CSV table of C-alpha atoms and ligand atoms in Angstrom, one decimal:
chain,number,residue,atom,x,y,z
A,263,MET,CA,-22.0,83.8,60.7
A,264,SER,CA,-21.9,83.6,64.5
A,265,SER,CA,-19.6,81.0,66.0
A,266,THR,CA,-22.6,78.9,67.2
A,267,ALA,CA,-24.4,78.8,63.9
A,268,GLU,CA,-21.8,77.1,61.6
A,269,PHE,CA,-24.2,74.1,61.1
A,270,ASP,CA,-27.3,76.1,60.6
A,271,GLY,CA,-29.6,74.6,57.9
A,272,LEU,CA,-27.5,71.4,57.8
A,273,VAL,CA,-28.7,67.9,58.7
A,274,ALA,CA,-26.3,65.4,60.3
A,275,VAL,CA,-26.6,61.7,60.9
A,276,VAL,CA,-24.7,60.2,63.8
A,277,THR,CA,-24.4,56.4,64.1
A,278,GLY,CA,-24.1,55.2,67.7
A,279,GLY,CA,-25.3,58.6,68.7
A,280,ALA,CA,-27.3,57.3,71.7
A,281,SER,CA,-24.2,56.8,74.0
A,282,GLY,CA,-20.7,58.0,74.8
A,283,ILE,CA,-18.8,59.7,72.1
A,284,GLY,CA,-21.7,59.6,69.6
A,285,ALA,CA,-24.0,61.3,72.1
A,286,ALA,CA,-21.4,64.0,72.6
A,287,ILE,CA,-21.1,64.5,68.9
A,288,ALA,CA,-24.9,64.7,68.5
A,289,SER,CA,-25.1,67.3,71.2
A,290,ARG,CA,-22.2,69.3,69.8
A,291,LEU,CA,-23.6,69.4,66.3
A,292,THR,CA,-27.0,70.4,67.7
A,293,GLU,CA,-25.4,73.2,69.6
A,294,GLY,CA,-23.8,74.3,66.4
A,295,GLY,CA,-27.2,74.6,64.7
A,296,ALA,CA,-27.5,71.3,62.9
A,297,GLN,CA,-30.6,69.1,62.9
A,298,VAL,CA,-29.3,65.8,64.1
A,299,ALA,CA,-30.6,62.3,63.5
A,300,VAL,CA,-29.2,59.4,65.6
A,301,LEU,CA,-29.0,55.9,64.1
A,302,ASP,CA,-28.6,53.4,66.9
A,303,LEU,CA,-29.4,49.9,68.1
A,304,ASN,CA,-30.9,51.7,71.2
A,305,PRO,CA,-32.6,54.8,69.9
A,306,ASP,CA,-34.6,55.2,73.1
A,307,ASP,CA,-31.3,56.1,74.9
A,308,ALA,CA,-30.8,59.1,72.6
A,309,ALA,CA,-31.1,62.6,74.2
A,310,GLU,CA,-34.5,64.2,74.0
A,311,GLY,CA,-35.1,66.3,71.0
A,312,LEU,CA,-33.0,64.3,68.6
A,313,PHE,CA,-34.6,62.4,65.7
A,314,ALA,CA,-33.6,58.9,66.9
A,315,VAL,CA,-34.1,55.9,64.5
A,316,ALA,CA,-33.5,52.3,65.3
A,317,ALA,CA,-30.8,50.9,63.0
A,318,ASN,CA,-28.2,48.2,63.0
A,319,VAL,CA,-25.2,49.2,60.9
A,320,ALA,CA,-24.5,45.5,60.3
A,321,ASP,CA,-27.8,45.2,58.4
A,322,ASP,CA,-28.1,46.8,55.0
A,323,ALA,CA,-31.9,46.9,54.9
A,324,SER,CA,-32.1,48.5,58.3
A,325,VAL,CA,-29.5,51.1,57.3
A,326,ARG,CA,-31.3,52.0,54.1
A,327,ALA,CA,-34.6,52.3,55.9
A,328,ALA,CA,-33.1,54.5,58.5
A,329,ILE,CA,-31.4,56.8,56.0
A,330,ASP,CA,-34.7,57.0,54.0
A,331,ALA,CA,-36.5,58.0,57.3
A,332,VAL,CA,-34.0,60.8,57.9
A,333,ALA,CA,-34.2,62.1,54.4
A,334,GLU,CA,-38.0,62.0,54.5
A,335,ARG,CA,-38.0,63.8,57.9
A,336,PHE,CA,-35.5,66.6,57.0
A,337,GLY,CA,-35.4,66.6,53.2
A,338,ARG,CA,-31.6,66.4,53.1
A,339,ILE,CA,-28.4,64.9,54.6
A,340,ASP,CA,-25.2,67.0,54.7
A,341,ILE,CA,-23.1,65.3,57.3
A,342,VAL,CA,-22.6,61.6,58.3
A,343,VAL,CA,-20.6,60.7,61.4
A,344,ASN,CA,-19.8,56.9,61.3
A,345,ASN,CA,-19.2,56.4,65.0
A,346,ALA,CA,-21.0,53.2,65.9
A,347,GLY,CA,-18.5,50.6,66.9
A,348,ILE,CA,-17.9,47.7,69.2
A,349,GLY,CA,-14.8,46.4,71.0
A,350,ALA,CA,-12.9,43.1,71.1
A,351,GLN,CA,-10.3,41.9,73.4
A,352,GLY,CA,-7.4,39.5,73.1
A,353,SER,CA,-4.6,38.5,70.8
A,354,ILE,CA,-5.1,36.8,67.4
A,355,GLU,CA,-5.4,33.5,69.4
A,356,ASP,CA,-8.4,34.6,71.3
A,357,ASN,CA,-11.3,35.3,68.9
A,358,PRO,CA,-12.9,32.7,66.6
A,359,ASP,CA,-13.5,33.5,62.9
A,360,ASP,CA,-17.1,34.4,63.4
A,361,GLU,CA,-16.2,37.1,66.0
A,362,TRP,CA,-13.6,38.5,63.5
A,363,HIS,CA,-16.4,38.7,60.9
A,364,ARG,CA,-18.9,40.2,63.3
A,365,VAL,CA,-16.6,43.0,64.5
A,366,PHE,CA,-15.4,43.9,61.0
A,367,ASP,CA,-19.1,43.8,59.9
A,368,ILE,CA,-20.0,46.5,62.4
A,369,ASN,CA,-16.8,48.6,62.6
A,370,VAL,CA,-15.8,48.6,59.0
A,371,VAL,CA,-18.5,47.4,56.6
A,372,GLY,CA,-21.0,49.4,58.7
A,373,ILE,CA,-19.2,52.6,57.5
A,374,ALA,CA,-19.6,51.5,53.9
A,375,ARG,CA,-23.3,50.7,54.3
A,376,VAL,CA,-24.2,53.9,56.0
A,377,SER,CA,-22.1,56.1,53.7
A,378,ARG,CA,-23.3,54.5,50.5
A,379,ALA,CA,-26.9,54.8,51.5
A,380,ALA,CA,-26.3,58.5,52.4
A,381,LEU,CA,-24.2,59.4,49.3
A,382,PRO,CA,-27.0,60.3,47.0
A,383,HIS,CA,-28.1,62.9,49.6
A,384,LEU,CA,-24.5,64.0,50.4
A,385,ARG,CA,-23.8,64.7,46.7
A,386,LYS,CA,-26.6,67.3,46.7
A,387,SER,CA,-25.2,69.1,49.8
A,388,PRO,CA,-23.3,72.4,49.4
A,389,SER,CA,-20.9,71.2,52.2
A,390,ALA,CA,-21.0,67.5,52.5
A,391,ALA,CA,-18.8,65.8,55.1
A,392,ILE,CA,-18.3,62.3,56.4
A,393,VAL,CA,-16.4,61.7,59.6
A,394,ASN,CA,-15.4,58.2,60.7
A,395,THR,CA,-14.4,57.3,64.3
A,396,SER,CA,-11.2,55.4,64.2
A,397,SER,CA,-9.0,55.0,67.4
A,398,ILE,CA,-5.5,55.4,68.9
A,399,ALA,CA,-5.5,51.6,68.3
A,400,ALA,CA,-5.1,52.3,64.6
A,401,THR,CA,-1.8,54.2,65.1
A,402,ALA,CA,-0.3,52.6,68.2
A,403,GLY,CA,0.2,48.9,68.9
A,404,LEU,CA,-1.9,48.2,72.1
A,405,PRO,CA,-1.7,44.8,73.8
A,406,GLN,CA,-4.7,42.4,73.7
A,407,ARG,CA,-6.6,44.4,71.0
A,408,ALA,CA,-5.7,42.6,67.8
A,409,LEU,CA,-9.1,42.3,66.2
A,410,TYR,CA,-10.3,45.7,67.4
A,411,THR,CA,-7.1,47.3,66.2
A,412,ALA,CA,-7.4,45.6,62.8
A,413,THR,CA,-10.8,47.1,62.3
A,414,LYS,CA,-9.8,50.6,63.3
A,415,GLY,CA,-6.7,50.5,61.1
A,416,ALA,CA,-9.1,49.6,58.3
A,417,VAL,CA,-11.3,52.6,59.2
A,418,LEU,CA,-8.3,54.9,58.8
A,419,SER,CA,-7.3,53.4,55.4
A,420,LEU,CA,-10.9,53.4,54.2
A,421,THR,CA,-11.2,57.0,55.2
A,422,ARG,CA,-8.4,58.0,52.8
A,423,ALA,CA,-9.8,55.8,50.0
A,424,MET,CA,-13.3,57.3,50.4
A,425,ALA,CA,-11.9,60.8,50.5
A,426,ALA,CA,-10.2,60.2,47.1
A,427,ASP,CA,-13.3,58.6,45.5
A,428,HIS,CA,-15.6,61.4,46.6
A,429,LEU,CA,-13.5,64.6,46.6
A,430,ARG,CA,-14.7,65.6,43.1
A,431,GLU,CA,-18.3,65.1,44.1
A,432,GLY,CA,-17.9,67.6,46.9
A,433,VAL,CA,-17.8,65.1,49.7
A,434,ARG,CA,-15.0,65.4,52.3
A,435,VAL,CA,-14.1,62.4,54.3
A,436,ASN,CA,-12.0,62.5,57.5
A,437,ALA,CA,-11.4,60.5,60.7
A,438,VAL,CA,-11.0,61.2,64.4
A,439,ASN,CA,-8.7,59.0,66.5
A,440,PRO,CA,-9.7,59.1,70.1
A,441,GLY,CA,-7.5,57.9,72.9
A,442,THR,CA,-9.2,56.0,75.8
A,443,ALA,CA,-12.3,58.1,76.4
A,444,ASP,CA,-14.5,58.3,79.5
A,445,THR,CA,-17.6,56.7,78.1
A,446,PRO,CA,-20.1,53.9,79.1
A,447,TRP,CA,-18.0,51.5,77.0
A,448,VAL,CA,-14.9,52.1,79.1
A,449,GLY,CA,-17.1,52.1,82.2
A,450,ARG,CA,-18.2,48.6,81.3
A,451,LEU,CA,-14.6,47.5,80.7
A,452,LEU,CA,-13.6,48.9,84.1
A,453,SER,CA,-16.4,47.3,86.0
A,454,SER,CA,-15.5,43.9,84.6
A,455,ALA,CA,-11.8,44.3,85.8
A,456,GLU,CA,-10.7,42.6,88.9
A,457,ASP,CA,-9.8,45.9,90.5
A,458,PRO,CA,-11.7,48.7,88.6
A,459,ALA,CA,-9.9,51.6,90.5
A,460,ALA,CA,-6.5,50.2,89.7
A,461,GLU,CA,-7.5,49.6,86.1
A,462,ARG,CA,-8.7,53.2,85.8
A,463,ALA,CA,-5.5,54.5,87.4
A,464,ALA,CA,-3.5,52.4,84.9
A,465,LEU,CA,-5.5,53.8,81.9
A,466,ASN,CA,-5.0,57.4,83.2
A,467,ALA,CA,-1.3,56.8,83.6
A,468,ARG,CA,-1.0,55.5,80.0
A,469,GLN,CA,-2.2,58.9,78.8
A,470,PRO,CA,0.6,61.4,78.5
A,471,HIS,CA,-1.8,64.1,79.9
A,472,GLY,CA,-2.6,61.8,82.8
A,473,ARG,CA,-6.4,61.4,82.3
A,474,LEU,CA,-9.0,59.8,80.1
A,475,VAL,CA,-10.1,61.8,77.0
A,476,ALA,CA,-13.5,63.5,77.4
A,477,ALA,CA,-16.2,62.6,74.9
A,478,SER,CA,-16.8,66.3,74.4
A,479,GLU,CA,-13.2,66.8,73.3
A,480,VAL,CA,-13.7,64.2,70.6
A,481,ALA,CA,-16.9,65.8,69.6
A,482,ASP,CA,-15.2,69.2,69.1
A,483,ALA,CA,-12.7,67.6,66.7
A,484,VAL,CA,-15.5,65.9,64.8
A,485,ALA,CA,-17.3,69.3,64.6
A,486,TYR,CA,-14.2,70.8,63.1
A,487,LEU,CA,-13.9,68.1,60.5
A,488,ALA,CA,-17.6,68.2,59.7
A,489,SER,CA,-17.8,72.0,59.5
A,490,PRO,CA,-18.4,73.9,56.2
A,491,ARG,CA,-15.5,76.0,57.3
A,492,SER,CA,-13.1,73.1,56.9
A,493,GLY,CA,-13.5,72.8,53.1
A,494,SER,CA,-9.8,72.2,52.5
A,495,THR,CA,-9.5,69.3,55.0
A,496,THR,CA,-10.1,65.9,53.6
A,497,GLY,CA,-8.5,62.4,53.7
A,498,THR,CA,-6.9,63.1,57.1
A,499,SER,CA,-7.4,62.3,60.7
A,500,ILE,CA,-7.2,64.2,64.0
A,501,ALA,CA,-5.8,62.4,67.1
A,502,VAL,CA,-7.6,63.4,70.3
A,503,ASP,CA,-5.5,61.3,72.6
A,504,GLY,CA,-3.7,63.5,75.1
A,505,GLY,CA,-0.5,63.1,73.1
A,506,MET,CA,-0.5,59.3,73.3
A,507,HIS,CA,0.4,58.7,69.6
A,508,GLU,CA,3.0,61.5,69.1
A,509,LEU,CA,4.7,62.2,72.4
A,510,ARG,CA,7.4,60.4,74.4
A,511,LEU,CA,7.6,61.9,77.9
A,512,ARG,CA,10.1,60.8,80.5
A,513,PRO,CA,8.5,59.3,83.6
A,514,GLU,CA,7.8,61.9,86.3
B,625,LIG,P1,-20.5,53.3,73.6
B,625,LIG,O1,-20.6,51.8,73.8
B,625,LIG,O2,-20.7,54.2,74.8
B,625,LIG,O3,-21.5,53.8,72.5
B,625,LIG,C1,-21.6,53.1,71.3
B,625,LIG,C2,-23.0,53.3,70.7
B,625,LIG,O4,-23.0,52.6,69.4
B,625,LIG,C3,-24.1,52.7,71.5
B,625,LIG,O5,-25.2,53.6,71.6
B,625,LIG,C4,-24.6,51.4,70.8
B,625,LIG,O6,-25.9,51.1,70.9
B,625,LIG,C5,-24.2,51.8,69.3
B,625,LIG,N1,-24.0,50.7,68.5
B,625,LIG,C6,-23.2,49.6,68.7
B,625,LIG,N2,-23.3,48.7,67.7
B,625,LIG,C7,-24.2,49.2,66.8
B,625,LIG,C8,-24.8,48.8,65.6
B,625,LIG,N3,-24.4,47.6,65.1
B,625,LIG,N4,-25.6,49.6,64.9
B,625,LIG,C9,-26.0,50.8,65.4
B,625,LIG,N5,-25.5,51.2,66.6
B,625,LIG,C10,-24.7,50.5,67.3
B,625,LIG,O7,-19.1,53.5,72.9
B,625,LIG,P2,-18.1,54.8,72.8
B,625,LIG,O8,-17.0,54.6,73.8
B,625,LIG,O9,-18.9,56.0,72.7
B,625,LIG,O10,-17.5,54.5,71.3
B,625,LIG,C11,-18.0,55.1,70.2
B,625,LIG,C12,-16.9,54.9,69.1
B,625,LIG,O11,-15.7,55.5,69.5
B,625,LIG,C13,-16.7,53.5,68.7
B,625,LIG,O12,-16.5,53.4,67.3
B,625,LIG,C14,-15.3,53.2,69.4
B,625,LIG,O13,-14.6,52.2,68.7
B,625,LIG,C15,-14.7,54.5,69.3
B,625,LIG,N6,-13.6,54.7,70.3
B,625,LIG,C16,-13.9,54.7,71.6
B,625,LIG,C17,-12.9,54.9,72.5
B,625,LIG,C18,-13.1,54.8,74.0
B,625,LIG,O14,-12.1,54.8,74.7
B,625,LIG,N7,-14.4,54.9,74.5
B,625,LIG,C19,-11.6,55.2,72.1
B,625,LIG,C20,-11.3,55.2,70.7
B,625,LIG,C21,-12.4,55.0,69.8
């Protein structure tokens, strides 16, 4: 097998694949030989050539219809990347209950909806894999991110539980924990800051390697976890965070 053909013959679903990290994952899996379907609120933003389906991961009927459309188009589903997610800012005092429910519904329950709709197809795959996008927020306490962090911690725990439930069905389940990544999401956060340049400098400085994470770097980790070559890797996570979780450097 050539190094660019590891996903040949496989079909991947990437939620939130029309922007940022998801778009980079869709592109990386396509490069690796997969046929990729993007499920997104904004399918028109997906890169040309991808099978883009309108779907809201917070809506079960919409998810089931989208998974059916992918299965009908390609005849199989081997890989699911649960990447769609939204942010939330503030401490526990800052978000009303309905915002807690809304963000959990997308970031956590969305993973359950998409995965359970795809499972009948994954069970038939010779190398089924689910990869969930968690975050550095799941493993490090960040200020003003209480609700978001709670959802991403849940993603990490859910990943392990799913890995245990589906191991013997041949479905591996892993997570990727990106540090602050240079995506439209972070672009929106920066442009809403009082001083976007200072805010970007502060985010860069928070990274031990001194810069934001590239979406393509996260995509390479997802490709590793999704690959048929990673058959012994399940129930774990890879941090792609420039060392933010594990390292303690002295100030320069
Ligand atoms: P982004 O906003 O650039 O892209 C998110 C995509 O998800 C968009 O295309 C959006 O339309 C789609 N989406 C949002 N809600 C959806 C829904 N209900 N149903 C279907 N699609 C939906 O964001 P990003 O920065 O690429 O983030 C992607 C994932 O990575 C998220 O889960 C986020 O929590 C995680 N993450 C991001 C960073 C970062 O710094 N950017 C760091 C760690 C983790």
